[in-house]
Amino acid sequence: INDILDLSKLEAGAMGARIAPGSVRSFVRDTFETCEPLLKDKSVSLHSAVHGELDEVHTDWGIVRQITMNLVSNAVKFTHKGRVELSASVGIELRVSVRDTGVGIASERVHEIFEPFR
């Protein structure tokens, strides 16, 4: 319910960014600790990679965490065996990516991933 409320606030322009400093390495580690229970009874392993010399960045960590958790949990959900990798790099910008060895998305349905509630 909170996610739906947040989405409504974002769409209405009523939710401002909550920028704060934070550690990229801590963020990746915390995300993994939160996701580890999702791996129960699965032949899937989590891997991480943090690139860049900077560790502390200023961003809205709540939004970054919510997006990243959605990506990682979906990757684990649709990967039956193999690996899920969370990468973060810091240069001019913070870049977070999730890769997996799951089934993937059919090319004719890729446009759906940015639709609400998909």
Tab-separated table of N, CA and C in Angstrom:
chain	number	residue	atom	x	y	z
A	1	ILE	N	0.833	-1.190	0.000
A	1	ILE	CA	0.000	0.000	0.000
A	1	ILE	C	0.876	1.251	0.000
A	2	ASN	N	1.958	1.224	0.787
A	2	ASN	CA	2.848	2.385	0.820
A	2	ASN	C	3.474	2.646	-0.546
A	3	ASP	N	3.820	1.567	-1.272
A	3	ASP	CA	4.391	1.736	-2.607
A	3	ASP	C	3.394	2.418	-3.546
A	4	ILE	N	2.123	2.029	-3.448
A	4	ILE	CA	1.094	2.635	-4.297
A	4	ILE	C	0.921	4.104	-3.942
A	5	LEU	N	0.910	4.402	-2.639
A	5	LEU	CA	0.799	5.800	-2.210
A	5	LEU	C	1.991	6.617	-2.694
A	6	ASP	N	3.194	6.040	-2.571
A	6	ASP	CA	4.390	6.738	-3.051
A	6	ASP	C	4.310	6.992	-4.544
A	7	LEU	N	3.863	5.995	-5.305
A	7	LEU	CA	3.726	6.156	-6.751
A	7	LEU	C	2.749	7.283	-7.072
A	8	SER	N	1.633	7.323	-6.363
A	8	SER	CA	0.648	8.389	-6.577
A	8	SER	C	1.244	9.750	-6.260
A	9	LYS	N	2.012	9.845	-5.181
A	9	LYS	CA	2.646	11.110	-4.815
A	9	LYS	C	3.657	11.541	-5.873
A	10	LEU	N	4.450	10.579	-6.370
A	10	LEU	CA	5.426	10.897	-7.405
A	10	LEU	C	4.740	11.414	-8.658
A	11	GLU	N	3.673	10.723	-9.083
A	11	GLU	CA	2.966	11.126	-10.292
A	11	GLU	C	2.321	12.493	-10.142
A	12	ALA	N	1.906	12.830	-8.926
A	12	ALA	CA	1.264	14.110	-8.675
A	12	ALA	C	2.273	15.224	-8.414
A	13	GLY	N	3.547	14.867	-8.351
A	13	GLY	CA	4.577	15.854	-8.077
A	13	GLY	C	4.576	16.323	-6.628
A	14	ALA	N	3.974	15.521	-5.750
A	14	ALA	CA	3.851	15.905	-4.341
A	14	ALA	C	4.931	15.289	-3.463
A	15	MET	N	5.828	14.535	-4.052
A	15	MET	CA	6.872	13.893	-3.262
A	15	MET	C	8.212	14.455	-3.694
A	16	GLY	N	8.873	15.107	-2.790
A	16	GLY	CA	10.179	15.662	-3.089
A	16	GLY	C	11.277	14.661	-2.764
A	17	ALA	N	12.424	14.887	-3.316
A	17	ALA	CA	13.569	14.016	-3.052
A	17	ALA	C	14.083	14.262	-1.641
A	18	ARG	N	14.531	13.196	-1.005
A	18	ARG	CA	15.137	13.274	0.323
A	18	ARG	C	16.616	12.926	0.168
A	19	ILE	N	17.397	13.898	-0.228
A	19	ILE	CA	18.805	13.689	-0.521
A	19	ILE	C	19.598	13.593	0.779
A	20	ALA	N	20.451	12.559	0.850
A	20	ALA	CA	21.304	12.370	2.023
A	20	ALA	C	22.583	11.665	1.585
A	21	PRO	N	23.672	11.863	2.322
A	21	PRO	CA	24.898	11.138	1.998
A	21	PRO	C	24.758	9.675	2.410
A	22	GLY	N	25.463	8.815	1.697
A	22	GLY	CA	25.443	7.398	2.043
A	22	GLY	C	26.560	6.658	1.355
A	23	SER	N	26.879	5.499	1.916
A	23	SER	CA	27.942	4.651	1.393
A	23	SER	C	27.388	3.666	0.376
A	24	VAL	N	27.978	3.633	-0.803
A	24	VAL	CA	27.565	2.698	-1.850
A	24	VAL	C	27.830	1.265	-1.404
A	25	ARG	N	28.991	1.019	-0.824
A	25	ARG	CA	29.327	-0.331	-0.364
A	25	ARG	C	28.357	-0.819	0.711
A	26	SER	N	28.006	0.056	1.641
A	26	SER	CA	27.031	-0.311	2.682
A	26	SER	C	25.670	-0.590	2.069
A	27	PHE	N	25.291	0.214	1.085
A	27	PHE	CA	24.015	0.028	0.405
A	27	PHE	C	23.946	-1.348	-0.254
A	28	VAL	N	24.999	-1.720	-0.983
A	28	VAL	CA	25.029	-3.021	-1.657
A	28	VAL	C	25.000	-4.144	-0.624
A	29	ARG	N	25.793	-4.031	0.427
A	29	ARG	CA	25.828	-5.060	1.475
A	29	ARG	C	24.459	-5.205	2.149
A	30	ASP	N	23.829	-4.097	2.493
A	30	ASP	CA	22.512	-4.137	3.136
A	30	ASP	C	21.453	-4.734	2.224
A	31	THR	N	21.522	-4.414	0.939
A	31	THR	CA	20.575	-4.971	-0.024
A	31	THR	C	20.726	-6.489	-0.084
A	32	PHE	N	21.951	-6.968	-0.101
A	32	PHE	CA	22.190	-8.409	-0.134
A	32	PHE	C	21.679	-9.096	1.123
A	33	GLU	N	21.932	-8.501	2.267
A	33	GLU	CA	21.463	-9.095	3.518
A	33	GLU	C	19.942	-9.195	3.538
A	34	THR	N	19.270	-8.198	2.995
A	34	THR	CA	17.812	-8.202	2.943
A	34	THR	C	17.305	-9.265	1.971
A	35	CYS	N	18.029	-9.486	0.875
A	35	CYS	CA	17.574	-10.416	-0.171
A	35	CYS	C	17.960	-11.872	0.073
A	36	GLU	N	18.890	-12.124	0.945
A	36	GLU	CA	19.337	-13.505	1.157
A	36	GLU	C	18.204	-14.487	1.470
A	37	PRO	N	17.204	-14.108	2.280
A	37	PRO	CA	16.115	-15.066	2.537
A	37	PRO	C	15.343	-15.473	1.283
A	38	LEU	N	15.367	-14.657	0.238
A	38	LEU	CA	14.678	-14.992	-1.006
A	38	LEU	C	15.321	-16.196	-1.697
A	39	LEU	N	16.563	-16.490	-1.353
A	39	LEU	CA	17.299	-17.573	-2.005
A	39	LEU	C	17.012	-18.944	-1.405
A	40	LYS	N	16.247	-18.991	-0.337
A	40	LYS	CA	15.966	-20.257	0.336
A	40	LYS	C	15.396	-21.265	-0.660
A	41	ASP	N	15.983	-22.448	-0.654
A	41	ASP	CA	15.550	-23.549	-1.526
A	41	ASP	C	15.712	-23.255	-3.015
A	42	LYS	N	16.611	-22.346	-3.381
A	42	LYS	CA	16.873	-22.049	-4.784
A	42	LYS	C	18.340	-22.295	-5.078
A	43	SER	N	18.635	-22.660	-6.288
A	43	SER	CA	20.017	-22.846	-6.740
A	43	SER	C	20.510	-21.558	-7.388
A	44	VAL	N	20.400	-20.482	-6.643
A	44	VAL	CA	20.770	-19.164	-7.142
A	44	VAL	C	21.717	-18.533	-6.138
A	45	SER	N	22.752	-17.888	-6.658
A	45	SER	CA	23.694	-17.187	-5.778
A	45	SER	C	23.678	-15.695	-6.091
A	46	LEU	N	23.913	-14.900	-5.053
A	46	LEU	CA	23.998	-13.452	-5.205
A	46	LEU	C	25.452	-13.035	-5.306
A	47	HIS	N	25.740	-12.104	-6.186
A	47	HIS	CA	27.088	-11.579	-6.368
A	47	HIS	C	27.005	-10.061	-6.433
A	48	SER	N	28.080	-9.419	-6.016
A	48	SER	CA	28.088	-7.967	-6.079
A	48	SER	C	29.400	-7.451	-6.633
A	49	ALA	N	29.328	-6.273	-7.159
A	49	ALA	CA	30.522	-5.592	-7.647
A	49	ALA	C	30.299	-4.098	-7.432
A	50	VAL	N	31.276	-3.464	-6.786
A	50	VAL	CA	31.230	-2.022	-6.585
A	50	VAL	C	32.456	-1.444	-7.267
A	51	HIS	N	32.241	-0.518	-8.186
A	51	HIS	CA	33.318	0.068	-8.967
A	51	HIS	C	33.415	1.562	-8.691
A	52	GLY	N	34.590	2.077	-8.831
A	52	GLY	CA	34.799	3.509	-8.656
A	52	GLY	C	35.549	3.796	-7.370
A	53	GLU	N	36.203	4.917	-7.358
A	53	GLU	CA	36.997	5.292	-6.195
A	53	GLU	C	36.150	5.932	-5.109
A	54	LEU	N	35.064	6.575	-5.479
A	54	LEU	CA	34.202	7.225	-4.490
A	54	LEU	C	33.282	6.193	-3.849
A	55	ASP	N	33.059	6.331	-2.548
A	55	ASP	CA	32.111	5.447	-1.882
A	55	ASP	C	30.887	6.219	-1.418
A	56	GLU	N	31.081	7.453	-0.964
A	56	GLU	CA	29.954	8.222	-0.455
A	56	GLU	C	29.357	9.071	-1.566
A	57	VAL	N	28.040	8.970	-1.711
A	57	VAL	CA	27.315	9.803	-2.664
A	57	VAL	C	26.093	10.392	-1.979
A	58	HIS	N	25.587	11.460	-2.537
A	58	HIS	CA	24.382	12.114	-2.047
A	58	HIS	C	23.250	11.772	-3.008
A	59	THR	N	22.236	11.105	-2.504
A	59	THR	CA	21.092	10.729	-3.329
A	59	THR	C	19.893	10.483	-2.424
A	60	ASP	N	18.763	10.158	-3.015
A	60	ASP	CA	17.588	9.751	-2.247
A	60	ASP	C	17.683	8.234	-2.078
A	61	TRP	N	18.302	7.823	-0.985
A	61	TRP	CA	18.573	6.403	-0.756
A	61	TRP	C	17.302	5.576	-0.619
A	62	GLY	N	16.226	6.168	-0.138
A	62	GLY	CA	14.958	5.439	-0.023
A	62	GLY	C	14.441	5.007	-1.382
A	63	ILE	N	14.482	5.921	-2.345
A	63	ILE	CA	14.029	5.602	-3.700
A	63	ILE	C	14.982	4.608	-4.365
A	64	VAL	N	16.286	4.837	-4.223
A	64	VAL	CA	17.267	3.926	-4.823
A	64	VAL	C	17.093	2.520	-4.242
A	65	ARG	N	16.884	2.450	-2.934
A	65	ARG	CA	16.696	1.138	-2.283
A	65	ARG	C	15.428	0.459	-2.791
A	66	GLN	N	14.328	1.197	-2.885
A	66	GLN	CA	13.065	0.612	-3.338
A	66	GLN	C	13.189	0.061	-4.762
A	67	ILE	N	13.777	0.832	-5.643
A	67	ILE	CA	13.952	0.387	-7.027
A	67	ILE	C	14.866	-0.836	-7.089
A	68	THR	N	15.981	-0.771	-6.371
A	68	THR	CA	16.946	-1.873	-6.397
A	68	THR	C	16.352	-3.143	-5.806
A	69	MET	N	15.617	-3.025	-4.707
A	69	MET	CA	14.988	-4.202	-4.100
A	69	MET	C	13.985	-4.834	-5.060
A	70	ASN	N	13.226	-4.009	-5.783
A	70	ASN	CA	12.286	-4.549	-6.768
A	70	ASN	C	13.023	-5.312	-7.867
A	71	LEU	N	14.117	-4.738	-8.355
A	71	LEU	CA	14.881	-5.396	-9.423
A	71	LEU	C	15.509	-6.700	-8.937
A	72	VAL	N	16.133	-6.669	-7.756
A	72	VAL	CA	16.796	-7.878	-7.240
A	72	VAL	C	15.769	-8.955	-6.914
A	73	SER	N	14.669	-8.588	-6.267
A	73	SER	CA	13.675	-9.612	-5.911
A	73	SER	C	13.047	-10.219	-7.159
A	74	ASN	N	12.807	-9.420	-8.205
A	74	ASN	CA	12.301	-9.981	-9.464
A	74	ASN	C	13.337	-10.883	-10.122
A	75	ALA	N	14.596	-10.484	-10.075
A	75	ALA	CA	15.653	-11.312	-10.658
A	75	ALA	C	15.717	-12.658	-9.952
A	76	VAL	N	15.641	-12.650	-8.632
A	76	VAL	CA	15.671	-13.917	-7.876
A	76	VAL	C	14.420	-14.739	-8.178
A	77	LYS	N	13.279	-14.080	-8.238
A	77	LYS	CA	12.010	-14.776	-8.487
A	77	LYS	C	12.018	-15.518	-9.825
A	78	PHE	N	12.592	-14.902	-10.856
A	78	PHE	CA	12.543	-15.494	-12.187
A	78	PHE	C	13.839	-16.186	-12.601
A	79	THR	N	14.751	-16.373	-11.660
A	79	THR	CA	15.973	-17.131	-11.915
A	79	THR	C	15.887	-18.415	-11.107
A	80	HIS	N	15.791	-19.526	-11.806
A	80	HIS	CA	15.608	-20.800	-11.109
A	80	HIS	C	16.931	-21.452	-10.743
A	81	LYS	N	17.957	-21.160	-11.508
A	81	LYS	CA	19.300	-21.573	-11.127
A	81	LYS	C	20.285	-20.652	-11.816
A	82	GLY	N	21.390	-20.440	-11.147
A	82	GLY	CA	22.381	-19.538	-11.720
A	82	GLY	C	22.757	-18.449	-10.750
A	83	ARG	N	22.733	-17.211	-11.227
A	83	ARG	CA	23.206	-16.104	-10.399
A	83	ARG	C	22.449	-14.816	-10.658
A	84	VAL	N	22.485	-13.974	-9.638
A	84	VAL	CA	21.964	-12.615	-9.717
A	84	VAL	C	23.106	-11.723	-9.266
A	85	GLU	N	23.397	-10.699	-10.054
A	85	GLU	CA	24.499	-9.798	-9.722
A	85	GLU	C	23.992	-8.370	-9.609
A	86	LEU	N	24.363	-7.742	-8.499
A	86	LEU	CA	24.081	-6.329	-8.272
A	86	LEU	C	25.387	-5.575	-8.405
A	87	SER	N	25.434	-4.633	-9.331
A	87	SER	CA	26.632	-3.821	-9.540
A	87	SER	C	26.310	-2.367	-9.261
A	88	ALA	N	27.271	-1.685	-8.681
A	88	ALA	CA	27.143	-0.248	-8.467
A	88	ALA	C	28.452	0.393	-8.860
A	89	SER	N	28.370	1.512	-9.552
A	89	SER	CA	29.573	2.237	-9.918
A	89	SER	C	29.332	3.723	-9.676
A	90	VAL	N	30.406	4.375	-9.292
A	90	VAL	CA	30.323	5.806	-9.012
A	90	VAL	C	31.358	6.511	-9.858
A	91	GLY	N	30.904	7.429	-10.648
A	91	GLY	CA	31.767	8.294	-11.445
A	91	GLY	C	31.159	9.677	-11.322
A	92	ILE	N	30.677	10.185	-12.425
A	92	ILE	CA	29.934	11.442	-12.402
A	92	ILE	C	28.559	11.203	-11.767
A	93	GLU	N	28.061	9.962	-11.896
A	93	GLU	CA	26.751	9.600	-11.372
A	93	GLU	C	26.823	8.240	-10.691
A	94	LEU	N	25.835	7.947	-9.893
A	94	LEU	CA	25.693	6.612	-9.308
A	94	LEU	C	24.927	5.762	-10.302
A	95	ARG	N	25.487	4.616	-10.647
A	95	ARG	CA	24.821	3.702	-11.572
A	95	ARG	C	24.667	2.353	-10.875
A	96	VAL	N	23.434	1.888	-10.789
A	96	VAL	CA	23.135	0.604	-10.168
A	96	VAL	C	22.527	-0.287	-11.243
A	97	SER	N	23.004	-1.534	-11.340
A	97	SER	CA	22.438	-2.455	-12.321
A	97	SER	C	22.274	-3.836	-11.710
A	98	VAL	N	21.310	-4.566	-12.235
A	98	VAL	CA	21.041	-5.930	-11.791
A	98	VAL	C	21.044	-6.813	-13.027
A	99	ARG	N	21.810	-7.902	-12.965
A	99	ARG	CA	21.866	-8.884	-14.062
A	99	ARG	C	21.548	-10.237	-13.481
A	100	ASP	N	20.960	-11.102	-14.290
A	100	ASP	CA	20.664	-12.451	-13.814
A	100	ASP	C	20.720	-13.437	-14.966
A	101	THR	N	20.670	-14.705	-14.608
A	101	THR	CA	20.678	-15.775	-15.606
A	101	THR	C	19.286	-16.378	-15.756
A	102	GLY	N	18.259	-15.574	-15.436
A	102	GLY	CA	16.868	-16.032	-15.519
A	102	GLY	C	16.370	-16.120	-16.941
A	103	VAL	N	15.077	-16.363	-17.061
A	103	VAL	CA	14.453	-16.611	-18.355
A	103	VAL	C	14.382	-15.377	-19.243
A	104	GLY	N	14.426	-14.198	-18.659
A	104	GLY	CA	14.369	-12.975	-19.454
A	104	GLY	C	12.951	-12.590	-19.819
A	105	ILE	N	12.840	-11.564	-20.616
A	105	ILE	CA	11.549	-11.031	-21.036
A	105	ILE	C	11.468	-11.157	-22.550
A	106	ALA	N	10.371	-11.689	-23.021
A	106	ALA	CA	10.187	-11.815	-24.473
A	106	ALA	C	10.264	-10.434	-25.109
A	107	SER	N	10.945	-10.329	-26.238
A	107	SER	CA	11.174	-9.031	-26.870
A	107	SER	C	9.877	-8.280	-27.166
A	108	GLU	N	8.812	-8.996	-27.479
A	108	GLU	CA	7.549	-8.318	-27.775
A	108	GLU	C	6.851	-7.776	-26.514
A	109	ARG	N	7.391	-8.091	-25.313
A	109	ARG	CA	6.785	-7.613	-24.070
A	109	ARG	C	7.673	-6.622	-23.317
A	110	VAL	N	8.847	-6.306	-23.846
A	110	VAL	CA	9.779	-5.413	-23.155
A	110	VAL	C	9.135	-4.062	-22.861
A	111	HIS	N	8.311	-3.562	-23.749
A	111	HIS	CA	7.661	-2.263	-23.534
A	111	HIS	C	6.793	-2.242	-22.274
A	112	GLU	N	6.357	-3.385	-21.797
A	112	GLU	CA	5.470	-3.468	-20.632
A	112	GLU	C	6.185	-3.179	-19.312
A	113	ILE	N	7.491	-3.298	-19.279
A	113	ILE	CA	8.171	-3.217	-17.981
A	113	ILE	C	8.070	-1.852	-17.325
A	114	PHE	N	7.782	-0.815	-18.071
A	114	PHE	CA	7.663	0.509	-17.497
A	114	PHE	C	6.211	0.919	-17.244
A	115	GLU	N	5.288	0.011	-17.457
A	115	GLU	CA	3.883	0.278	-17.160
A	115	GLU	C	3.647	0.079	-15.663
A	116	PRO	N	2.789	0.902	-15.056
A	116	PRO	CA	2.511	0.743	-13.626
A	116	PRO	C	1.978	-0.660	-13.315
A	117	PHE	N	2.431	-1.203	-12.195
A	117	PHE	CA	1.979	-2.482	-11.644
A	117	PHE	C	2.321	-3.676	-12.519
A	118	ARG	N	3.396	-3.581	-13.301
A	118	ARG	CA	3.848	-4.713	-14.113
A	118	ARG	C	5.088	-5.297	-13.505
